[in-house]
PDB file of C-alpha atoms in Angstrom:
ATOM      1  CA  LYS A 157     137.260 120.137  83.174  1.00 67.00           C
ATOM      2  CA  ALA A 158     135.869 121.340  86.290  1.00 81.00           C
ATOM      3  CA  GLY A 159     132.853 120.847  87.487  1.00 93.00           C
ATOM      4  CA  VAL A 160     130.602 123.763  88.499  1.00 96.00           C
ATOM      5  CA  THR A 161     131.156 125.251  92.040  1.00 97.00           C
ATOM      6  CA  GLN A 162     129.959 127.064  94.961  1.00 97.00           C
ATOM      7  CA  THR A 163     130.952 129.172  97.474  1.00 97.00           C
ATOM      8  CA  PRO A 164     130.138 128.833 100.224  1.00 97.00           C
ATOM      9  CA  ARG A 165     129.156 125.639 100.842  1.00 96.00           C
ATOM     10  CA  TYR A 166     127.317 126.478 103.903  1.00 96.00           C
ATOM     11  CA  LEU A 167     126.096 129.422 105.343  1.00 96.00           C
ATOM     12  CA  ILE A 168     124.576 130.858 109.283  1.00 97.00           C
ATOM     13  CA  LYS A 169     122.653 133.929 108.893  1.00 97.00           C
ATOM     14  CA  THR A 170     119.829 135.452 110.967  1.00 97.00           C
ATOM     15  CA  ARG A 171     116.844 136.905 109.801  1.00 97.00           C
ATOM     16  CA  GLY A 172     116.739 140.208 108.180  1.00 97.00           C
ATOM     17  CA  GLN A 173     120.154 139.741 107.251  1.00 98.00           C
ATOM     18  CA  GLN A 174     121.319 140.152 103.636  1.00 98.00           C
ATOM     19  CA  VAL A 175     123.970 136.984 101.723  1.00 98.00           C
ATOM     20  CA  THR A 176     125.650 136.422  98.904  1.00 98.00           C
ATOM     21  CA  LEU A 177     126.167 133.604  96.615  1.00 98.00           C
ATOM     22  CA  SER A 178     128.833 132.630  93.815  1.00 98.00           C
ATOM     23  CA  CYS A 179     129.170 130.969  91.152  1.00 98.00           C
ATOM     24  CA  SER A 180     131.949 129.794  88.500  1.00 98.00           C
ATOM     25  CA  PRO A 181     130.369 127.776  85.580  1.00 97.00           C
ATOM     26  CA  ILE A 182     132.204 125.224  83.534  1.00 96.00           C
ATOM     27  CA  SER A 183     135.071 126.348  81.625  1.00 95.00           C
ATOM     28  CA  GLY A 184     132.975 127.397  78.164  1.00 94.00           C
ATOM     29  CA  HIS A 185     129.766 127.393  79.746  1.00 95.00           C
ATOM     30  CA  ARG A 186     127.929 130.888  79.614  1.00 95.00           C
ATOM     31  CA  SER A 187     124.265 130.078  80.830  1.00 93.00           C
ATOM     32  CA  VAL A 188     123.915 129.868  84.690  1.00 95.00           C
ATOM     33  CA  SER A 189     120.762 129.325  86.090  1.00 94.00           C
ATOM     34  CA  TRP A 190     119.793 129.399  89.960  1.00 97.00           C
ATOM     35  CA  TYR A 191     117.511 126.845  92.104  1.00 96.00           C
ATOM     36  CA  GLN A 192     115.981 126.899  95.488  1.00 97.00           C
ATOM     37  CA  GLN A 193     115.805 123.285  96.809  1.00 95.00           C
ATOM     38  CA  THR A 194     113.959 122.985 100.489  1.00 93.00           C
ATOM     39  CA  PRO A 195     111.260 119.514 101.378  1.00 86.00           C
ATOM     40  CA  GLY A 196     108.630 121.345 101.234  1.00 82.00           C
ATOM     41  CA  GLN A 197     109.031 123.346  97.893  1.00 84.00           C
ATOM     42  CA  GLY A 198     111.359 120.946  95.644  1.00 87.00           C
ATOM     43  CA  LEU A 199     113.663 122.068  93.476  1.00 92.00           C
ATOM     44  CA  GLN A 200     111.940 125.924  92.429  1.00 93.00           C
ATOM     45  CA  PHE A 201     113.864 127.750  89.272  1.00 92.00           C
ATOM     46  CA  LEU A 202     114.921 131.249  90.451  1.00 95.00           C
ATOM     47  CA  PHE A 203     116.666 133.093  87.564  1.00 92.00           C
ATOM     48  CA  GLU A 204     119.028 132.509  84.789  1.00 92.00           C
ATOM     49  CA  TYR A 205     121.513 134.435  83.389  1.00 94.00           C
ATOM     50  CA  PHE A 206     123.880 134.380  79.835  1.00 92.00           C
ATOM     51  CA  SER A 207     126.275 137.237  78.377  1.00 91.00           C
ATOM     52  CA  GLU A 208     125.626 139.421  81.799  1.00 94.00           C
ATOM     53  CA  THR A 209     121.998 139.566  81.116  1.00 93.00           C
ATOM     54  CA  GLN A 210     119.088 137.739  83.046  1.00 92.00           C
ATOM     55  CA  ARG A 211     117.022 135.951  80.771  1.00 88.00           C
ATOM     56  CA  ASN A 212     114.359 134.079  82.368  1.00 86.00           C
ATOM     57  CA  LYS A 213     112.974 134.350  85.885  1.00 88.00           C
ATOM     58  CA  GLY A 214     110.840 131.954  88.210  1.00 89.00           C
ATOM     59  CA  ASN A 215     108.176 133.092  90.278  1.00 89.00           C
ATOM     60  CA  PHE A 216     110.027 134.526  93.377  1.00 94.00           C
ATOM     61  CA  PRO A 217     110.290 137.573  95.594  1.00 95.00           C
ATOM     62  CA  GLY A 218     112.479 140.778  94.513  1.00 95.00           C
ATOM     63  CA  ARG A 219     114.491 140.468  97.922  1.00 97.00           C
ATOM     64  CA  PHE A 220     116.339 137.343  95.237  1.00 97.00           C
ATOM     65  CA  SER A 221     118.384 139.274  92.708  1.00 97.00           C
ATOM     66  CA  GLY A 222     121.270 137.775  90.699  1.00 97.00           C
ATOM     67  CA  ARG A 223     124.348 138.992  88.109  1.00 97.00           C
ATOM     68  CA  GLN A 224     126.166 137.547  86.006  1.00 97.00           C
ATOM     69  CA  PHE A 225     130.147 138.866  85.158  1.00 97.00           C
ATOM     70  CA  SER A 226     131.767 138.884  82.029  1.00 96.00           C
ATOM     71  CA  ASN A 227     133.633 135.079  82.997  1.00 95.00           C
ATOM     72  CA  SER A 228     130.268 134.574  83.266  1.00 96.00           C
ATOM     73  CA  ARG A 229     130.312 133.534  87.034  1.00 98.00           C
ATOM     74  CA  SER A 230     127.124 134.573  88.851  1.00 98.00           C
ATOM     75  CA  GLU A 231     126.390 135.664  92.219  1.00 98.00           C
ATOM     76  CA  MET A 232     123.157 135.316  93.440  1.00 98.00           C
ATOM     77  CA  ASN A 233     121.571 137.674  96.328  1.00 98.00           C
ATOM     78  CA  VAL A 234     118.986 137.253  99.024  1.00 97.00           C
ATOM     79  CA  SER A 235     118.151 140.729 100.811  1.00 95.00           C
ATOM     80  CA  THR A 236     116.123 141.112 104.090  1.00 96.00           C
ATOM     81  CA  LEU A 237     116.950 137.023 104.862  1.00 97.00           C
ATOM     82  CA  GLU A 238     113.408 135.401 106.257  1.00 97.00           C
ATOM     83  CA  LEU A 239     113.148 132.039 108.059  1.00 96.00           C
ATOM     84  CA  GLY A 240     111.937 130.462 104.705  1.00 95.00           C
ATOM     85  CA  ASP A 241     114.621 131.165 102.621  1.00 97.00           C
ATOM     86  CA  SER A 242     117.037 128.188 104.460  1.00 97.00           C
ATOM     87  CA  ALA A 243     117.363 126.166 101.219  1.00 96.00           C
ATOM     88  CA  LEU A 244     119.905 124.133  99.388  1.00 96.00           C
ATOM     89  CA  TYR A 245     120.703 127.236  96.823  1.00 98.00           C
ATOM     90  CA  LEU A 246     121.819 125.297  93.746  1.00 97.00           C
ATOM     91  CA  CYS A 247     123.552 126.642  90.261  1.00 97.00           C
ATOM     92  CA  ALA A 248     123.780 124.943  86.705  1.00 95.00           C
ATOM     93  CA  SER A 249     125.918 125.545  83.484  1.00 95.00           C
ATOM     94  CA  SER A 250     125.012 124.639  80.154  1.00 92.00           C
ATOM     95  CA  ARG A 251     127.243 125.814  77.265  1.00 90.00           C
ATOM     96  CA  THR A 252     123.899 128.699  75.989  1.00 83.00           C
ATOM     97  CA  GLY A 253     120.778 127.667  77.662  1.00 79.00           C
ATOM     98  CA  THR A 254     119.670 126.241  74.826  1.00 75.00           C
ATOM     99  CA  GLY A 255     118.230 123.464  73.023  1.00 66.00           C
ATOM    100  CA  ALA A 256     119.101 120.156  74.294  1.00 70.00           C
ATOM    101  CA  GLU A 257     121.513 120.764  76.313  1.00 78.00           C
ATOM    102  CA  THR A 258     122.387 119.232  79.639  1.00 85.00           C
ATOM    103  CA  GLN A 259     122.104 121.648  82.675  1.00 88.00           C
ATOM    104  CA  TYR A 260     125.027 120.707  84.829  1.00 93.00           C
ATOM    105  CA  PHE A 261     124.606 121.466  88.768  1.00 95.00           C
ATOM    106  CA  GLY A 262     127.364 122.426  91.347  1.00 96.00           C
ATOM    107  CA  PRO A 263     126.998 121.580  94.767  1.00 94.00           C
ATOM    108  CA  GLY A 264     125.030 124.074  96.269  1.00 96.00           C
ATOM    109  CA  THR A 265     125.579 126.355  99.429  1.00 97.00           C
ATOM    110  CA  ARG A 266     123.282 125.022 102.113  1.00 96.00           C
ATOM    111  CA  LEU A 267     122.092 128.526 103.971  1.00 97.00           C
ATOM    112  CA  LEU A 268     120.545 128.301 106.974  1.00 97.00           C
ATOM    113  CA  VAL A 269     118.045 131.561 108.381  1.00 97.00           C
ATOM    114  CA  LEU A 270     118.005 131.560 112.069  1.00 97.00           C
TER     115      LEU A 270
ATOM    116  CA  GLY B 267      99.676 125.704  85.460  1.00 63.00           C
ATOM    117  CA  GLN B 268     102.588 123.759  85.333  1.00 74.00           C
ATOM    118  CA  SER B 269     103.174 120.347  87.793  1.00 86.00           C
ATOM    119  CA  LEU B 270     104.674 117.296  87.009  1.00 92.00           C
ATOM    120  CA  GLU B 271     103.927 114.315  89.209  1.00 94.00           C
ATOM    121  CA  GLN B 272     106.030 111.332  90.575  1.00 96.00           C
ATOM    122  CA  PRO B 273     105.873 108.537  93.309  1.00 96.00           C
ATOM    123  CA  SER B 274     107.443 109.670  97.077  1.00 94.00           C
ATOM    124  CA  GLU B 275     109.019 106.576  97.065  1.00 96.00           C
ATOM    125  CA  VAL B 276     109.969 103.399  95.368  1.00 97.00           C
ATOM    126  CA  THR B 277     111.504 100.311  97.255  1.00 97.00           C
ATOM    127  CA  ALA B 278     113.310  97.422  95.542  1.00 96.00           C
ATOM    128  CA  VAL B 279     115.353  94.204  96.154  1.00 97.00           C
ATOM    129  CA  GLU B 280     119.507  94.983  94.454  1.00 97.00           C
ATOM    130  CA  GLY B 281     120.028  93.214  91.461  1.00 97.00           C
ATOM    131  CA  ALA B 282     116.216  94.251  90.157  1.00 97.00           C
ATOM    132  CA  ILE B 283     114.465  96.417  88.002  1.00 97.00           C
ATOM    133  CA  VAL B 284     113.029  99.279  89.136  1.00 97.00           C
ATOM    134  CA  GLN B 285     110.458 101.914  86.815  1.00 98.00           C
ATOM    135  CA  ILE B 286     109.492 105.375  88.146  1.00 98.00           C
ATOM    136  CA  ASN B 287     106.970 106.756  86.134  1.00 97.00           C
ATOM    137  CA  CYS B 288     106.455 110.811  85.461  1.00 97.00           C
ATOM    138  CA  THR B 289     103.486 112.812  84.546  1.00 96.00           C
ATOM    139  CA  TYR B 290     103.307 116.686  83.076  1.00 93.00           C
ATOM    140  CA  GLN B 291     101.232 119.077  82.607  1.00 90.00           C
ATOM    141  CA  THR B 292     103.045 122.030  81.505  1.00 81.00           C
ATOM    142  CA  SER B 293     102.274 124.846  79.019  1.00 76.00           C
ATOM    143  CA  GLY B 294     105.139 124.610  77.281  1.00 75.00           C
ATOM    144  CA  PHE B 295     107.315 121.168  76.606  1.00 81.00           C
ATOM    145  CA  TYR B 296     110.673 121.188  75.566  1.00 82.00           C
ATOM    146  CA  GLY B 297     111.805 117.967  76.555  1.00 89.00           C
ATOM    147  CA  LEU B 298     111.867 115.525  79.690  1.00 93.00           C
ATOM    148  CA  SER B 299     115.539 114.953  82.070  1.00 93.00           C
ATOM    149  CA  TRP B 300     116.098 112.989  84.441  1.00 95.00           C
ATOM    150  CA  TYR B 301     118.340 113.422  87.225  1.00 95.00           C
ATOM    151  CA  GLN B 302     119.928 111.697  90.692  1.00 96.00           C
ATOM    152  CA  GLN B 303     120.455 113.299  93.462  1.00 96.00           C
ATOM    153  CA  HIS B 304     122.838 111.707  96.513  1.00 95.00           C
ATOM    154  CA  ASP B 305     121.677 112.894 100.348  1.00 91.00           C
ATOM    155  CA  GLY B 306     123.900 116.263 100.257  1.00 86.00           C
ATOM    156  CA  GLY B 307     125.210 116.314  96.783  1.00 90.00           C
ATOM    157  CA  ALA B 308     124.272 117.764  93.571  1.00 91.00           C
ATOM    158  CA  PRO B 309     121.531 116.463  91.334  1.00 93.00           C
ATOM    159  CA  THR B 310     123.529 114.620  88.014  1.00 93.00           C
ATOM    160  CA  PHE B 311     121.978 114.507  85.269  1.00 92.00           C
ATOM    161  CA  LEU B 312     120.830 111.073  83.829  1.00 94.00           C
ATOM    162  CA  SER B 313     118.749 111.547  80.399  1.00 92.00           C
ATOM    163  CA  TYR B 314     117.120 113.498  78.341  1.00 91.00           C
ATOM    164  CA  ASN B 315     114.008 112.375  75.848  1.00 93.00           C
ATOM    165  CA  ALA B 316     112.660 115.472  73.627  1.00 90.00           C
ATOM    166  CA  LEU B 317     111.383 112.749  71.407  1.00 92.00           C
ATOM    167  CA  ASP B 318     108.496 109.957  72.004  1.00 96.00           C
ATOM    168  CA  GLY B 319     110.395 106.346  72.337  1.00 96.00           C
ATOM    169  CA  LEU B 320     112.932 104.984  74.616  1.00 96.00           C
ATOM    170  CA  GLU B 321     116.741 106.445  75.286  1.00 93.00           C
ATOM    171  CA  GLU B 322     119.416 103.596  76.695  1.00 93.00           C
ATOM    172  CA  THR B 323     122.471 104.517  78.203  1.00 88.00           C
ATOM    173  CA  GLY B 324     124.317 101.878  80.334  1.00 92.00           C
ATOM    174  CA  ARG B 325     121.674 100.574  83.235  1.00 95.00           C
ATOM    175  CA  PHE B 326     119.445 103.042  82.636  1.00 96.00           C
ATOM    176  CA  SER B 327     116.981 104.297  80.100  1.00 96.00           C
ATOM    177  CA  SER B 328     113.966 106.514  79.959  1.00 97.00           C
ATOM    178  CA  PHE B 329     110.871 106.610  78.049  1.00 97.00           C
ATOM    179  CA  LEU B 330     108.695 109.284  76.767  1.00 97.00           C
ATOM    180  CA  SER B 331     104.761 109.518  75.295  1.00 96.00           C
ATOM    181  CA  ARG B 332     103.951 113.105  74.645  1.00 93.00           C
ATOM    182  CA  SER B 333     100.634 112.230  73.641  1.00 93.00           C
ATOM    183  CA  ASP B 334     100.302 110.969  76.848  1.00 94.00           C
ATOM    184  CA  SER B 335     102.645 113.959  78.747  1.00 93.00           C
ATOM    185  CA  TYR B 336     103.697 111.146  80.928  1.00 95.00           C
ATOM    186  CA  GLY B 337     107.722 109.473  81.129  1.00 97.00           C
ATOM    187  CA  TYR B 338     109.539 106.611  82.765  1.00 98.00           C
ATOM    188  CA  LEU B 339     112.969 106.405  84.061  1.00 98.00           C
ATOM    189  CA  LEU B 340     113.856 102.699  84.475  1.00 98.00           C
ATOM    190  CA  LEU B 341     117.179 101.420  86.134  1.00 97.00           C
ATOM    191  CA  GLN B 342     118.376  97.302  85.591  1.00 97.00           C
ATOM    192  CA  GLU B 343     120.980  95.831  87.469  1.00 97.00           C
ATOM    193  CA  LEU B 344     119.962  97.799  90.736  1.00 97.00           C
ATOM    194  CA  GLN B 345     123.200  98.394  92.902  1.00 97.00           C
ATOM    195  CA  MET B 346     122.706  99.661  96.319  1.00 97.00           C
ATOM    196  CA  LYS B 347     124.179 102.837  95.036  1.00 96.00           C
ATOM    197  CA  ASP B 348     121.850 103.611  93.426  1.00 97.00           C
ATOM    198  CA  SER B 349     119.549 104.336  96.607  1.00 97.00           C
ATOM    199  CA  ALA B 350     119.362 108.386  95.773  1.00 97.00           C
ATOM    200  CA  SER B 351     116.258 110.495  95.300  1.00 96.00           C
ATOM    201  CA  TYR B 352     115.141 110.383  91.002  1.00 97.00           C
ATOM    202  CA  PHE B 353     113.522 114.018  89.680  1.00 96.00           C
ATOM    203  CA  CYS B 354     112.108 114.572  86.621  1.00 95.00           C
ATOM    204  CA  ALA B 355     112.118 117.651  84.667  1.00 92.00           C
ATOM    205  CA  VAL B 356     110.498 119.142  81.811  1.00 90.00           C
ATOM    206  CA  ARG B 357     112.448 121.718  79.796  1.00 82.00           C
ATOM    207  CA  ASP B 358     110.185 124.617  79.397  1.00 78.00           C
ATOM    208  CA  ARG B 359     110.997 127.600  77.129  1.00 71.00           C
ATOM    209  CA  GLY B 360     111.303 131.180  78.819  1.00 59.00           C
ATOM    210  CA  ASP B 361     111.092 134.061  77.151  1.00 58.00           C
ATOM    211  CA  SER B 362     114.410 133.400  75.156  1.00 60.00           C
ATOM    212  CA  SER B 363     116.245 130.421  77.305  1.00 64.00           C
ATOM    213  CA  TYR B 364     115.128 127.103  78.816  1.00 72.00           C
ATOM    214  CA  LYS B 365     114.552 126.445  82.293  1.00 80.00           C
ATOM    215  CA  LEU B 366     113.802 123.285  84.598  1.00 84.00           C
ATOM    216  CA  ILE B 367     110.571 122.645  86.338  1.00 88.00           C
ATOM    217  CA  PHE B 368     110.750 119.776  88.489  1.00 91.00           C
ATOM    218  CA  GLY B 369     109.009 116.981  89.885  1.00 92.00           C
ATOM    219  CA  SER B 370     108.725 116.665  93.501  1.00 93.00           C
ATOM    220  CA  GLY B 371     110.998 113.494  93.125  1.00 95.00           C
ATOM    221  CA  THR B 372     110.912 110.024  94.522  1.00 96.00           C
ATOM    222  CA  ARG B 373     113.401 108.257  96.921  1.00 96.00           C
ATOM    223  CA  LEU B 374     114.925 104.960  95.578  1.00 97.00           C
ATOM    224  CA  LEU B 375     115.519 102.931  98.090  1.00 97.00           C
ATOM    225  CA  VAL B 376     117.649  99.829  96.777  1.00 97.00           C
ATOM    226  CA  ARG B 377     117.823  96.325  99.507  1.00 96.00           C
ATOM    227  CA  PRO B 378     120.006  94.202 100.096  1.00 94.00           C
TER     228      PRO B 378
END
């Protein structure tokens, strides 16, 4: 069974631009969560989607948004990029995002904002 | 607030046993998970404790005491490939789903 995939793997943008990252969950998984990882703040929860609906949201500004498609693939968008948005963006999937389910992480997209 | 505390670095010798502690303070608690992350890699799930006690999976064991808001990951028969960062994470329930709140990670260095 294929794991969680994320594209692109690496990305360089400049301040003020916007970026869209993509995540394809494990087949059969309908819950997709996004996390930001930085050396200073560690791993922080961004948001979670299930059946095309955002169910949970972390403490990030409105510049960070996401969506989920009917095939459970998810995208996250960051508008008006800032230097501090440079990070590894990870998505994780699970079947329903509840109970004792394990979240499986993708390899991440490393974003560098110049 | 919500916080998890774990040591920043641990060094151990190949073949030895090492314990990585995690204390947490969260508004909601639905279990403690452990993840391993090698440099440049994705976090990989290791174990999950929802109830008090010890869970064993091969060379790795994880313990939870909910009354003490404390858990640990025990790695036995250390191998060089175990050099990585280890994160504890609390499952905190949001409105209708769970999210993971991570500790800052413990960097384990295994020496020959």
